[in-house]
C-alpha positions as a Markdown table, in Angstrom:
| # | Residue | x | y | z |
|---|---|---|---|---|
| 1 | Met | 50.8 | -10.9 | -33.9 |
| 2 | Ile | 47.9 | -11.9 | -31.9 |
| 3 | Ser | 49.2 | -12.4 | -28.2 |
| 4 | Glu | 48.4 | -15.8 | -26.2 |
| 5 | Tyr | 45.5 | -13.5 | -23.7 |
| 6 | Leu | 43.8 | -12.6 | -26.8 |
| 7 | Val | 43.1 | -15.8 | -28.2 |
| 8 | Val | 42.2 | -17.2 | -24.4 |
| 9 | Ser | 39.9 | -13.8 | -23.8 |
| 10 | Leu | 38.7 | -14.6 | -27.0 |
| 11 | Ala | 37.7 | -18.7 | -26.5 |
| 12 | Thr | 36.2 | -18.2 | -23.0 |
| 13 | Leu | 33.6 | -15.2 | -24.1 |
| 14 | Ala | 32.5 | -17.4 | -26.7 |
| 15 | Ala | 32.4 | -20.7 | -24.5 |
| 16 | Ile | 30.3 | -18.6 | -21.9 |
| 17 | Gly | 28.1 | -16.8 | -25.1 |
| 18 | Ile | 27.5 | -20.8 | -26.1 |
| 19 | Val | 26.5 | -21.9 | -22.2 |
| 20 | Ala | 24.1 | -18.4 | -22.1 |
| 21 | Ala | 23.2 | -19.5 | -25.3 |
| 22 | Ala | 22.1 | -23.1 | -23.8 |
| 23 | Met | 20.7 | -22.1 | -20.9 |
| 24 | Leu | 18.1 | -19.9 | -22.6 |
| 25 | Lys | 16.6 | -22.5 | -24.6 |
| 26 | Gly | 16.8 | -24.6 | -21.8 |
| 27 | Trp | 15.2 | -21.5 | -19.7 |
| 28 | Gln | 12.5 | -20.6 | -22.5 |
| 29 | Gly | 11.6 | -24.7 | -23.1 |
| 30 | Trp | 10.5 | -24.8 | -19.3 |
| 31 | Leu | 8.6 | -21.6 | -18.8 |
| 32 | Met | 6.9 | -23.9 | -22.5 |
| 33 | Leu | 5.9 | -26.8 | -20.9 |
| 34 | Lys | 5.0 | -24.9 | -17.9 |
| 35 | Leu | 2.8 | -23.0 | -19.7 |
| 36 | Arg | 1.1 | -26.7 | -22.1 |
| 37 | Glu | 0.2 | -27.5 | -18.1 |
| 38 | Leu | -1.8 | -25.2 | -17.3 |
| 39 | Asp | -3.4 | -25.1 | -19.7 |
| 40 | Ala | -4.2 | -28.6 | -19.5 |
| 41 | His | -5.2 | -27.7 | -16.0 |
| 42 | Arg | -7.9 | -25.3 | -17.8 |
| 43 | Gly | -9.4 | -27.4 | -20.0 |
| 44 | Glu | -9.8 | -30.4 | -17.2 |
| 45 | Pro | -13.6 | -29.8 | -15.2 |
| 46 | Glu | -12.9 | -29.7 | -12.1 |
| 47 | Ser | -13.6 | -32.9 | -9.9 |
| 48 | Gly | -12.9 | -32.3 | -6.6 |
| 49 | Ser | -15.3 | -28.6 | -6.3 |
| 50 | Gly | -16.8 | -30.6 | -4.1 |
| 51 | Met | -14.7 | -31.1 | -2.1 |
| 52 | Ala | -12.6 | -28.4 | -1.9 |
| 53 | Arg | -16.1 | -26.5 | -0.4 |
| 54 | Ile | -16.3 | -29.1 | 1.7 |
| 55 | Glu | -12.9 | -28.4 | 3.8 |
| 56 | Ile | -13.2 | -24.6 | 3.0 |
| 57 | Ala | -16.1 | -25.0 | 5.1 |
| 58 | Asp | -14.1 | -26.9 | 7.5 |
| 59 | Leu | -11.7 | -24.3 | 7.5 |
| 60 | Lys | -13.6 | -21.8 | 7.8 |
| 61 | Glu | -15.4 | -23.5 | 11.0 |
| 62 | Arg | -11.9 | -24.0 | 12.5 |
| 63 | Ile | -11.1 | -19.8 | 12.3 |
| 64 | Arg | -14.6 | -19.6 | 14.3 |
| 65 | Lys | -13.7 | -22.3 | 16.7 |
| 66 | Leu | -10.2 | -19.8 | 17.3 |
| 67 | Glu | -11.6 | -15.9 | 16.9 |
| 68 | Ala | -14.0 | -17.6 | 19.7 |
| 69 | Ile | -10.9 | -18.8 | 22.4 |
| 70 | Ala | -8.9 | -16.0 | 21.0 |
| 71 | Ala | -12.4 | -13.7 | 23.0 |
| 72 | Gly | -12.7 | -15.8 | 25.1 |
| 73 | Val | -15.7 | -17.3 | 24.6 |
| 74 | Asp | -16.3 | -21.1 | 26.1 |
| 75 | Leu | -17.8 | -23.2 | 22.9 |
């Protein structure tokens, strides 16, 4: 006859399998969502590219100033 422990073990194993399958389906859905977001961003033209260039130039200037300070040069 089937023991109680075997029934509990099989039920637990089945529950773990169901939870794992549900989590896998959720993970795949999340990955698909992120892929769609990436595709949406690729299709959009960059509206702030001019601002990005200004910010990069500003950061480069700050780096030059910090390097000059580190070298002991007065600005």
